[in-house]
Amino acid sequence: MKKIFFLLSILPAISFGQETPIKNVILLIGDGMGLSQMSTIYYYNDNKTPNFSRFKHIGLINTSSAKQKITDSAAGATAFACGAKSYNGAISVDTNGRYIMNVVEILERKKIKSGLVATSSITHATPACFYAHAKSRSDAEKIAEYLPKSGVDFFAGGGLKFFNKRSDNIDFYTELIKKGFELDTVSLNLDKKMKVHKKYGYLLAENGLKSKLEGRDDFLPNATQHALDYLQLWEDGFFLMVEGSQIDWEGHDANAKGIIEEVKDFDKAIGVALDFAETHEGTLVIVTADHETGGFALAPARDGDGWNDNEIAPTFYKGADDPGVSYAAHTTTLIPVFAFGEGAEKFAGIYQNTDIFHKIMQLTHWNEDDLEPKDQKMKPVLDQKLEDH
């Protein structure tokens, strides 16, 4: 009888044991990074094994926005941050300009911490969608107003002028300090001992940060590590979004060398996230992009009158109407998704970009509460009729 009781007592652990619950999510977005951009690191990385090779679960997403087949970063980030398709230019609003709750607002209700890192201005389209609401991505000063009152606990990027050199002369830099942020406009100060009761913000450029070709240091991997050092102080978990913003910018400039260097930098940040996940149970790492930029390809090089298949010549799509000019704009090619950690297998397959949000919410159970906007005063403003987009 004792043997039967012992078997019954351990049976639930054997047969019905649950996976480690997911409490930390790190979402890395390589803006403009299609499969070809990502592939550069396998040919231009000094024979080092890329961190991309550490993923075992890979999927593809359709990135089209609600009104356009080819998305922009704002609609793409709205899909990731809110789980809804919207028009190009929308910052966490629907196609009628109405407020949609983003992931940071959802987590604030649950007292779960969040952080944002980008090589662009922190008010730029992708990071903005995770804390702000605006009808147009171009309204950087309006977007900046949301950051002090948002649930963001850590941020690092550029965009200082949108807080302290505004057209309305309002000092939102001081407002951030009043809301508990300890700010730095000089460096990440990696040796700083961070405290649980403080928030931290880094505004290290007037607008976007320098590109890698212009001499940007290891800001992206360092800021990712700095954010993780801070966010892991809480046992309830966290959400961290990291954007390699300038892969897209180099794509728009049809600058292959710039793309290569920005992807290498982004891969370093991926390595930081994966190292953390390997030593912290319950961490999910997702790497993807909002869209591809430039119709970028790794093609064979010309060799006399023919092609040399042993040499690569990065190239960009040439417009059919003007074959001498690089297209250098967004394309609608499907985008890869890489996932690591608990629940990573759920990101395999082909699906919509909005599913990234919904898969995260289902795996973490973060969205079990009512998701109506908490700030009802915002709704009439956002309900005003939109101009055509």
PDB file of C-alpha atoms in Angstrom, residues 89-226:
ATOM      1  CA  GLY A  89       2.407  56.023 -39.608  1.00  0.00           C
ATOM      2  CA  ALA A  90       0.156  54.930 -36.734  1.00  0.00           C
ATOM      3  CA  ILE A  91       1.635  54.888 -33.231  1.00  0.00           C
ATOM      4  CA  SER A  92      -0.464  52.407 -31.228  1.00  0.00           C
ATOM      5  CA  VAL A  93      -3.787  53.610 -32.613  1.00  0.00           C
ATOM      6  CA  ASP A  94      -6.224  51.679 -34.802  1.00  0.00           C
ATOM      7  CA  THR A  95      -7.269  52.544 -38.346  1.00  0.00           C
ATOM      8  CA  ASN A  96      -9.724  55.114 -36.954  1.00  0.00           C
ATOM      9  CA  GLY A  97      -7.104  56.737 -34.733  1.00  0.00           C
ATOM     10  CA  ARG A  98      -8.426  55.192 -31.520  1.00  0.00           C
ATOM     11  CA  TYR A  99      -6.247  54.236 -28.589  1.00  0.00           C
ATOM     12  CA  ILE A 100      -4.994  50.617 -28.466  1.00  0.00           C
ATOM     13  CA  MET A 101      -3.324  49.449 -25.274  1.00  0.00           C
ATOM     14  CA  ASN A 102       0.310  48.528 -25.786  1.00  0.00           C
ATOM     15  CA  VAL A 103       2.318  45.918 -23.923  1.00  0.00           C
ATOM     16  CA  VAL A 104       3.969  48.399 -21.531  1.00  0.00           C
ATOM     17  CA  GLU A 105       0.554  49.683 -20.413  1.00  0.00           C
ATOM     18  CA  ILE A 106      -0.665  46.133 -19.909  1.00  0.00           C
ATOM     19  CA  LEU A 107       2.362  45.258 -17.792  1.00  0.00           C
ATOM     20  CA  GLU A 108       2.158  48.444 -15.743  1.00  0.00           C
ATOM     21  CA  ARG A 109      -1.170  47.231 -14.366  1.00  0.00           C
ATOM     22  CA  LYS A 110       0.489  43.995 -13.307  1.00  0.00           C
ATOM     23  CA  LYS A 111       3.474  45.795 -11.776  1.00  0.00           C
ATOM     24  CA  ILE A 112       5.791  44.064 -14.238  1.00  0.00           C
ATOM     25  CA  LYS A 113       8.809  46.127 -15.264  1.00  0.00           C
ATOM     26  CA  SER A 114       9.674  47.131 -18.825  1.00  0.00           C
ATOM     27  CA  GLY A 115      12.579  48.595 -20.756  1.00  0.00           C
ATOM     28  CA  LEU A 116      13.295  49.999 -24.214  1.00  0.00           C
ATOM     29  CA  VAL A 117      16.619  50.261 -26.047  1.00  0.00           C
ATOM     30  CA  ALA A 118      17.143  51.718 -29.545  1.00  0.00           C
ATOM     31  CA  THR A 119      19.891  53.254 -31.655  1.00  0.00           C
ATOM     32  CA  SER A 120      17.331  55.762 -32.941  1.00  0.00           C
ATOM     33  CA  SER A 121      15.606  58.483 -30.980  1.00  0.00           C
ATOM     34  CA  ILE A 122      13.523  56.935 -28.215  1.00  0.00           C
ATOM     35  CA  THR A 123      10.582  58.772 -29.827  1.00  0.00           C
ATOM     36  CA  HIS A 124      11.153  57.077 -33.188  1.00  0.00           C
ATOM     37  CA  ALA A 125       8.442  54.857 -34.680  1.00  0.00           C
ATOM     38  CA  THR A 126       9.418  51.479 -33.216  1.00  0.00           C
ATOM     39  CA  PRO A 127      10.160  52.357 -29.577  1.00  0.00           C
ATOM     40  CA  ALA A 128       7.311  54.913 -29.547  1.00  0.00           C
ATOM     41  CA  CYS A 129       4.666  52.255 -30.186  1.00  0.00           C
ATOM     42  CA  PHE A 130       5.576  50.530 -26.936  1.00  0.00           C
ATOM     43  CA  TYR A 131       4.648  53.493 -24.708  1.00  0.00           C
ATOM     44  CA  ALA A 132       2.899  56.251 -26.703  1.00  0.00           C
ATOM     45  CA  HIS A 133      -0.135  56.926 -28.902  1.00  0.00           C
ATOM     46  CA  ALA A 134      -0.177  59.266 -31.883  1.00  0.00           C
ATOM     47  CA  LYS A 135      -1.900  59.542 -35.217  1.00  0.00           C
ATOM     48  CA  SER A 136       1.408  60.246 -36.917  1.00  0.00           C
ATOM     49  CA  ARG A 137       4.884  58.950 -36.232  1.00  0.00           C
ATOM     50  CA  SER A 138       6.270  62.345 -37.262  1.00  0.00           C
ATOM     51  CA  ASP A 139       4.900  64.046 -34.131  1.00  0.00           C
ATOM     52  CA  ALA A 140       8.000  63.326 -32.043  1.00  0.00           C
ATOM     53  CA  GLU A 141       7.315  66.067 -29.483  1.00  0.00           C
ATOM     54  CA  LYS A 142       3.825  64.714 -28.800  1.00  0.00           C
ATOM     55  CA  ILE A 143       5.220  61.193 -28.496  1.00  0.00           C
ATOM     56  CA  ALA A 144       7.855  62.406 -26.005  1.00  0.00           C
ATOM     57  CA  GLU A 145       5.103  63.658 -23.682  1.00  0.00           C
ATOM     58  CA  TYR A 146       4.009  60.080 -23.046  1.00  0.00           C
ATOM     59  CA  LEU A 147       7.322  58.803 -21.734  1.00  0.00           C
ATOM     60  CA  PRO A 148       7.286  60.471 -18.268  1.00  0.00           C
ATOM     61  CA  LYS A 149       3.782  59.166 -17.514  1.00  0.00           C
ATOM     62  CA  SER A 150       4.316  55.740 -19.086  1.00  0.00           C
ATOM     63  CA  GLY A 151       5.105  52.479 -17.335  1.00  0.00           C
ATOM     64  CA  VAL A 152       8.601  52.336 -18.848  1.00  0.00           C
ATOM     65  CA  ASP A 153      11.231  51.763 -16.142  1.00  0.00           C
ATOM     66  CA  PHE A 154      14.403  51.830 -18.246  1.00  0.00           C
ATOM     67  CA  PHE A 155      15.165  53.391 -21.603  1.00  0.00           C
ATOM     68  CA  ALA A 156      18.289  54.088 -23.631  1.00  0.00           C
ATOM     69  CA  GLY A 157      18.610  55.784 -27.003  1.00  0.00           C
ATOM     70  CA  GLY A 158      18.697  59.238 -28.559  1.00  0.00           C
ATOM     71  CA  GLY A 159      16.118  62.008 -28.847  1.00  0.00           C
ATOM     72  CA  LEU A 160      17.203  64.502 -26.174  1.00  0.00           C
ATOM     73  CA  LYS A 161      15.976  67.522 -28.157  1.00  0.00           C
ATOM     74  CA  PHE A 162      12.385  66.291 -28.102  1.00  0.00           C
ATOM     75  CA  PHE A 163      12.428  66.617 -24.319  1.00  0.00           C
ATOM     76  CA  ASN A 164      14.468  69.755 -23.618  1.00  0.00           C
ATOM     77  CA  LYS A 165      14.542  71.816 -26.849  1.00  0.00           C
ATOM     78  CA  ARG A 166      10.913  71.726 -27.831  1.00  0.00           C
ATOM     79  CA  SER A 167       8.929  74.159 -29.942  1.00  0.00           C
ATOM     80  CA  ASP A 168       6.492  74.641 -27.019  1.00  0.00           C
ATOM     81  CA  ASN A 169       9.369  75.309 -24.556  1.00  0.00           C
ATOM     82  CA  ILE A 170       7.995  72.726 -22.114  1.00  0.00           C
ATOM     83  CA  ASP A 171      10.770  70.918 -20.235  1.00  0.00           C
ATOM     84  CA  PHE A 172       9.931  67.219 -20.356  1.00  0.00           C
ATOM     85  CA  TYR A 173      13.486  66.359 -19.337  1.00  0.00           C
ATOM     86  CA  THR A 174      12.746  67.764 -15.900  1.00  0.00           C
ATOM     87  CA  GLU A 175       9.389  66.009 -15.981  1.00  0.00           C
ATOM     88  CA  LEU A 176      11.174  62.662 -16.389  1.00  0.00           C
ATOM     89  CA  ILE A 177      13.231  63.422 -13.283  1.00  0.00           C
ATOM     90  CA  LYS A 178      10.061  64.318 -11.349  1.00  0.00           C
ATOM     91  CA  LYS A 179       8.642  60.924 -12.315  1.00  0.00           C
ATOM     92  CA  GLY A 180      11.569  59.137 -10.695  1.00  0.00           C
ATOM     93  CA  PHE A 181      14.024  58.780 -13.574  1.00  0.00           C
ATOM     94  CA  GLU A 182      17.735  59.147 -13.021  1.00  0.00           C
ATOM     95  CA  LEU A 183      18.934  60.519 -16.360  1.00  0.00           C
ATOM     96  CA  ASP A 184      22.241  60.596 -18.206  1.00  0.00           C
ATOM     97  CA  THR A 185      23.043  62.411 -21.459  1.00  0.00           C
ATOM     98  CA  VAL A 186      26.750  61.512 -21.583  1.00  0.00           C
ATOM     99  CA  SER A 187      27.205  57.742 -21.321  1.00  0.00           C
ATOM    100  CA  LEU A 188      25.586  54.510 -20.178  1.00  0.00           C
ATOM    101  CA  ASN A 189      27.712  54.570 -17.000  1.00  0.00           C
ATOM    102  CA  LEU A 190      27.897  50.772 -16.924  1.00  0.00           C
ATOM    103  CA  ASP A 191      29.533  50.746 -13.483  1.00  0.00           C
ATOM    104  CA  LYS A 192      26.524  52.440 -11.880  1.00  0.00           C
ATOM    105  CA  LYS A 193      24.943  50.379  -9.105  1.00  0.00           C
ATOM    106  CA  MET A 194      21.261  50.540  -9.969  1.00  0.00           C
ATOM    107  CA  LYS A 195      18.573  50.605  -7.321  1.00  0.00           C
ATOM    108  CA  VAL A 196      15.192  48.920  -7.285  1.00  0.00           C
ATOM    109  CA  HIS A 197      13.225  52.036  -6.386  1.00  0.00           C
ATOM    110  CA  LYS A 198      14.717  54.167  -9.180  1.00  0.00           C
ATOM    111  CA  LYS A 199      14.057  54.377 -12.911  1.00  0.00           C
ATOM    112  CA  TYR A 200      16.840  54.983 -15.403  1.00  0.00           C
ATOM    113  CA  GLY A 201      16.938  56.839 -18.708  1.00  0.00           C
ATOM    114  CA  TYR A 202      19.723  57.546 -21.188  1.00  0.00           C
ATOM    115  CA  LEU A 203      19.329  60.195 -23.901  1.00  0.00           C
ATOM    116  CA  LEU A 204      22.712  60.057 -25.589  1.00  0.00           C
ATOM    117  CA  ALA A 205      22.095  62.071 -28.760  1.00  0.00           C
ATOM    118  CA  GLU A 206      19.980  65.004 -29.870  1.00  0.00           C
ATOM    119  CA  ASN A 207      18.178  62.707 -32.331  1.00  0.00           C
ATOM    120  CA  GLY A 208      19.384  59.296 -33.477  1.00  0.00           C
ATOM    121  CA  LEU A 209      22.747  57.919 -32.335  1.00  0.00           C
ATOM    122  CA  LYS A 210      25.750  57.747 -34.653  1.00  0.00           C
ATOM    123  CA  SER A 211      25.838  54.867 -37.122  1.00  0.00           C
ATOM    124  CA  LYS A 212      28.457  52.135 -36.794  1.00  0.00           C
ATOM    125  CA  LEU A 213      30.273  53.592 -39.817  1.00  0.00           C
ATOM    126  CA  GLU A 214      30.347  56.955 -38.026  1.00  0.00           C
ATOM    127  CA  GLY A 215      32.005  55.396 -34.995  1.00  0.00           C
ATOM    128  CA  ARG A 216      29.194  54.319 -32.668  1.00  0.00           C
ATOM    129  CA  ASP A 217      30.647  52.134 -29.943  1.00  0.00           C
ATOM    130  CA  ASP A 218      29.072  48.983 -28.470  1.00  0.00           C
ATOM    131  CA  PHE A 219      26.089  50.978 -27.261  1.00  0.00           C
ATOM    132  CA  LEU A 220      23.496  48.406 -28.386  1.00  0.00           C
ATOM    133  CA  PRO A 221      24.926  45.279 -26.688  1.00  0.00           C
ATOM    134  CA  ASN A 222      26.052  47.329 -23.678  1.00  0.00           C
ATOM    135  CA  ALA A 223      22.648  48.984 -23.245  1.00  0.00           C
ATOM    136  CA  THR A 224      20.982  45.579 -23.587  1.00  0.00           C
ATOM    137  CA  GLN A 225      23.181  44.199 -20.807  1.00  0.00           C
ATOM    138  CA  HIS A 226      22.668  47.314 -18.676  1.00  0.00           C
TER     139      HIS A 226
END
